[in-house]
């Protein structure tokens, strides 16, 4: 799915992708339409602009992933500003490419994103990794405290394990796992398991 409020750019990118064998299942030009069409069309990859008439690309990314959590969002923006990049990644985007990229770079980036690989314009990857490192080493002073068991469950959530797999690993019941997940969601004020996994990854729990 291609999300951009400039018709010529949106249609040109969609056409280029189609020419390369991709199936463009939808296009959108606003945050609201992106969320609605992602839920209906269920795209594997979403190409996302950062500046839309009714909100930011970060807002749209969050709403697209809420509607279709399995989607992978690759930002394609004219902006390489630090705040735009970090806002997009924190909202759930898996990569960030500036619009000055060559067509071949874009096509390869879409393929890599579909395969689950993060893709960044040179220079931006270091920015994102540095921010994640800072976040994991310098927790917010008012960050909620999770119990040891909640942290242990969260670590496995970050690795993509299901409740049943976590239960088997920790030798507890799936219901107990869900209770710990629910408690963590409440403490961290997060909306769902996808956001919980993202929080864990951002704080380095998946590497422990």
Coordinates of C-alpha atoms in Angstrom, one line a residue:
X1 CA 0.0 0.0 0.0
X2 CA 1.3 3.5 -0.9
X3 CA 0.4 6.4 1.4
X4 CA 1.2 9.9 0.1
X5 CA -0.9 13.0 -0.4
X6 CA 0.7 14.0 -3.7
X7 CA -1.2 12.2 -6.5
X8 CA 1.5 12.2 -9.1
X9 CA 4.1 10.9 -6.6
X10 CA 1.7 8.3 -5.2
X11 CA 0.6 7.0 -8.6
X12 CA 4.2 7.0 -9.9
X13 CA 5.5 4.9 -7.0
X14 CA 2.5 2.5 -7.3
X15 CA 3.2 2.2 -11.0
X16 CA 6.9 1.5 -10.5
X17 CA 6.1 -1.2 -7.9
X18 CA 3.5 -2.8 -10.2
X19 CA 6.1 -2.8 -13.0
X20 CA 8.5 -4.7 -10.7
X21 CA 5.9 -7.4 -10.0
X22 CA 4.5 -6.1 -6.7
X23 CA 0.8 -6.2 -6.1
X24 CA -0.3 -2.7 -5.0
X25 CA -3.5 -3.5 -3.1
X26 CA -4.4 0.1 -2.0
X27 CA -3.3 3.7 -1.9
X28 CA -4.2 6.4 0.6
X29 CA -3.7 10.1 1.0
X30 CA -4.6 10.8 4.7
X31 CA -4.1 9.2 8.1
X32 CA -7.7 8.2 8.3
X33 CA -7.8 6.6 4.9
X34 CA -4.5 4.8 5.5
X35 CA -5.9 3.2 8.6
X36 CA -9.2 2.2 7.0
X37 CA -7.6 0.8 3.9
X38 CA -4.9 -1.1 5.7
X39 CA -7.5 -2.9 7.8
X40 CA -9.5 -3.8 4.6
X41 CA -6.6 -4.6 2.2
X42 CA -4.2 -6.0 4.7
X43 CA -1.0 -5.1 2.8
X44 CA 2.3 -6.8 3.6
X45 CA 4.3 -3.6 3.2
X46 CA 3.1 0.0 3.6
X47 CA 5.1 2.9 2.0
X48 CA 4.4 5.9 4.3
X49 CA 4.9 9.6 3.7
X50 CA 5.7 11.6 6.9
X51 CA 3.5 14.6 6.2
X52 CA -0.2 14.1 5.5
X53 CA -3.1 16.6 5.6
X54 CA -4.7 15.3 8.7
X55 CA -1.6 14.3 10.7
X56 CA 1.9 12.9 10.6
X57 CA 3.3 9.7 9.1
X58 CA 4.0 8.6 12.7
X59 CA 0.3 8.9 13.5
X60 CA -0.6 7.1 10.4
X61 CA 1.9 4.3 11.1
X62 CA 0.5 3.7 14.6
X63 CA -3.1 3.6 13.3
X64 CA -2.2 1.3 10.3
X65 CA -0.5 -1.1 12.7
X66 CA -3.4 -1.0 15.1
X67 CA -5.7 -1.9 12.2
X68 CA -3.3 -4.5 10.7
X69 CA -0.5 -5.5 13.1
X70 CA 1.2 -7.8 10.6
X71 CA 2.0 -5.0 8.2
X72 CA 5.5 -3.6 7.9
X73 CA 5.8 0.1 7.4
X74 CA 8.6 1.6 5.3
X75 CA 8.7 5.4 5.5
X76 CA 9.4 7.2 2.2
X77 CA 9.8 10.9 3.0
X78 CA 11.4 14.1 1.8
X79 CA 12.4 14.8 5.4
X80 CA 15.5 13.3 7.1
X81 CA 15.0 15.4 10.3
X82 CA 16.0 13.5 13.5
X83 CA 12.6 14.0 15.1
X84 CA 10.7 12.7 12.1
X85 CA 12.9 9.6 11.8
X86 CA 12.6 8.8 15.5
X87 CA 8.9 9.5 15.7
X88 CA 8.3 7.1 12.8
X89 CA 10.4 4.3 14.3
X90 CA 8.9 4.7 17.7
X91 CA 5.4 4.5 16.1
X92 CA 6.4 1.1 14.6
X93 CA 8.0 1.8 11.2
X94 CA 10.7 -0.8 10.4
X95 CA 12.6 1.4 8.0
X96 CA 13.1 5.0 6.7
X97 CA 14.1 6.0 3.2
X98 CA 14.3 9.6 1.9
X99 CA 12.7 10.4 -1.4
X100 CA 16.0 11.2 -3.1
X101 CA 16.7 7.5 -3.2
X102 CA 17.0 5.9 -6.7
X103 CA 14.2 3.7 -8.0
X104 CA 16.4 0.6 -7.7
X105 CA 17.1 1.5 -4.0
X106 CA 13.3 1.8 -3.4
X107 CA 12.5 -1.5 -5.0
X108 CA 15.2 -3.3 -3.0
X109 CA 14.1 -1.6 0.2
X110 CA 10.5 -2.8 -0.3
X111 CA 11.8 -6.3 -0.9
X112 CA 13.9 -6.2 2.2
X113 CA 11.1 -4.7 4.3
X114 CA 8.8 -7.5 3.1
X115 CA 11.5 -10.0 4.4
X116 CA 11.5 -8.3 7.8
X117 CA 14.8 -6.5 7.4
X118 CA 15.1 -2.9 8.6
X119 CA 16.1 -0.5 5.9
X120 CA 17.5 3.0 6.4
X121 CA 19.0 5.7 4.2
X122 CA 22.7 5.8 4.9
X123 CA 23.3 7.9 8.1
X124 CA 19.9 7.3 9.6
X125 CA 20.6 3.8 10.9
X126 CA 23.2 5.1 13.3
X127 CA 20.8 7.7 14.6
X128 CA 18.1 5.1 15.3
X129 CA 20.5 2.6 17.0
X130 CA 22.1 5.4 19.0
X131 CA 18.6 6.5 20.3
X132 CA 17.7 2.9 21.2
X133 CA 20.9 2.5 23.1
X134 CA 20.3 5.7 25.0
X135 CA 16.8 4.6 25.9
X136 CA 18.0 1.2 27.2
X137 CA 20.8 2.7 29.2
X138 CA 18.9 5.7 30.6
X139 CA 15.5 4.6 31.7
X140 CA 13.0 7.4 32.4
X141 CA 13.1 8.2 36.2
X142 CA 9.3 7.7 36.5
X143 CA 9.2 4.5 34.5
X144 CA 6.9 1.9 36.0
X145 CA 8.5 -1.0 37.8
X146 CA 7.7 -4.5 36.5
X147 CA 8.1 -7.5 38.7
X148 CA 10.9 -10.0 37.9
X149 CA 8.3 -12.4 36.5
X150 CA 6.6 -9.7 34.4
X151 CA 10.0 -8.7 33.0
X152 CA 10.8 -12.4 32.2
X153 CA 7.5 -12.8 30.3
X154 CA 8.1 -9.5 28.5
X155 CA 11.5 -10.7 27.4
X156 CA 9.9 -13.7 25.7
X157 CA 7.1 -11.5 24.2
X158 CA 9.9 -9.4 22.6
X159 CA 11.3 -12.5 20.9
X160 CA 7.9 -13.1 19.3
X161 CA 6.9 -16.1 21.4
X162 CA 3.2 -16.9 21.9
X163 CA 1.6 -17.2 25.3
X164 CA 1.6 -21.0 25.0
X165 CA 5.3 -21.1 24.1
X166 CA 6.1 -18.8 27.0
X167 CA 4.1 -20.9 29.4
X168 CA 6.0 -24.0 28.3
X169 CA 9.3 -22.3 28.6
X170 CA 8.6 -20.9 32.1
X171 CA 6.5 -23.9 33.3
X172 CA 3.5 -21.8 34.1
X173 CA 0.0 -21.8 32.6
X174 CA -1.0 -19.8 29.5
X175 CA -3.5 -18.0 31.7
X176 CA -0.8 -16.9 34.1
X177 CA 1.2 -15.6 31.1
X178 CA -1.7 -13.6 29.9
X179 CA -2.2 -12.2 33.4
X180 CA 1.4 -11.0 33.5
X181 CA 1.0 -9.5 30.0
X182 CA -2.1 -7.7 31.0
X183 CA -0.4 -6.3 34.2
X184 CA 2.5 -5.1 32.1
X185 CA 0.2 -3.4 29.6
X186 CA -1.6 -1.5 32.4
X187 CA 1.6 -0.5 34.1
X188 CA 3.2 0.7 30.9
X189 CA 0.0 2.3 29.6
X190 CA 0.2 0.4 26.3
X191 CA -2.7 -0.7 24.1
X192 CA -1.8 -4.2 22.9
X193 CA 0.8 -6.9 22.7
X194 CA 2.5 -5.4 19.6
X195 CA 3.2 -2.2 21.5
X196 CA 4.4 -4.3 24.4
X197 CA 6.9 -6.1 22.2
X198 CA 8.1 -2.8 20.7
X199 CA 8.6 -1.4 24.2
X200 CA 10.7 -4.5 25.2
X201 CA 12.8 -4.3 22.0
X202 CA 13.4 -0.5 22.5
X203 CA 14.6 -1.2 26.0
X204 CA 16.9 -4.1 25.0
X205 CA 15.0 -6.9 26.6
X206 CA 15.0 -9.1 23.5
X207 CA 18.8 -9.3 23.7
X208 CA 18.9 -10.7 27.2

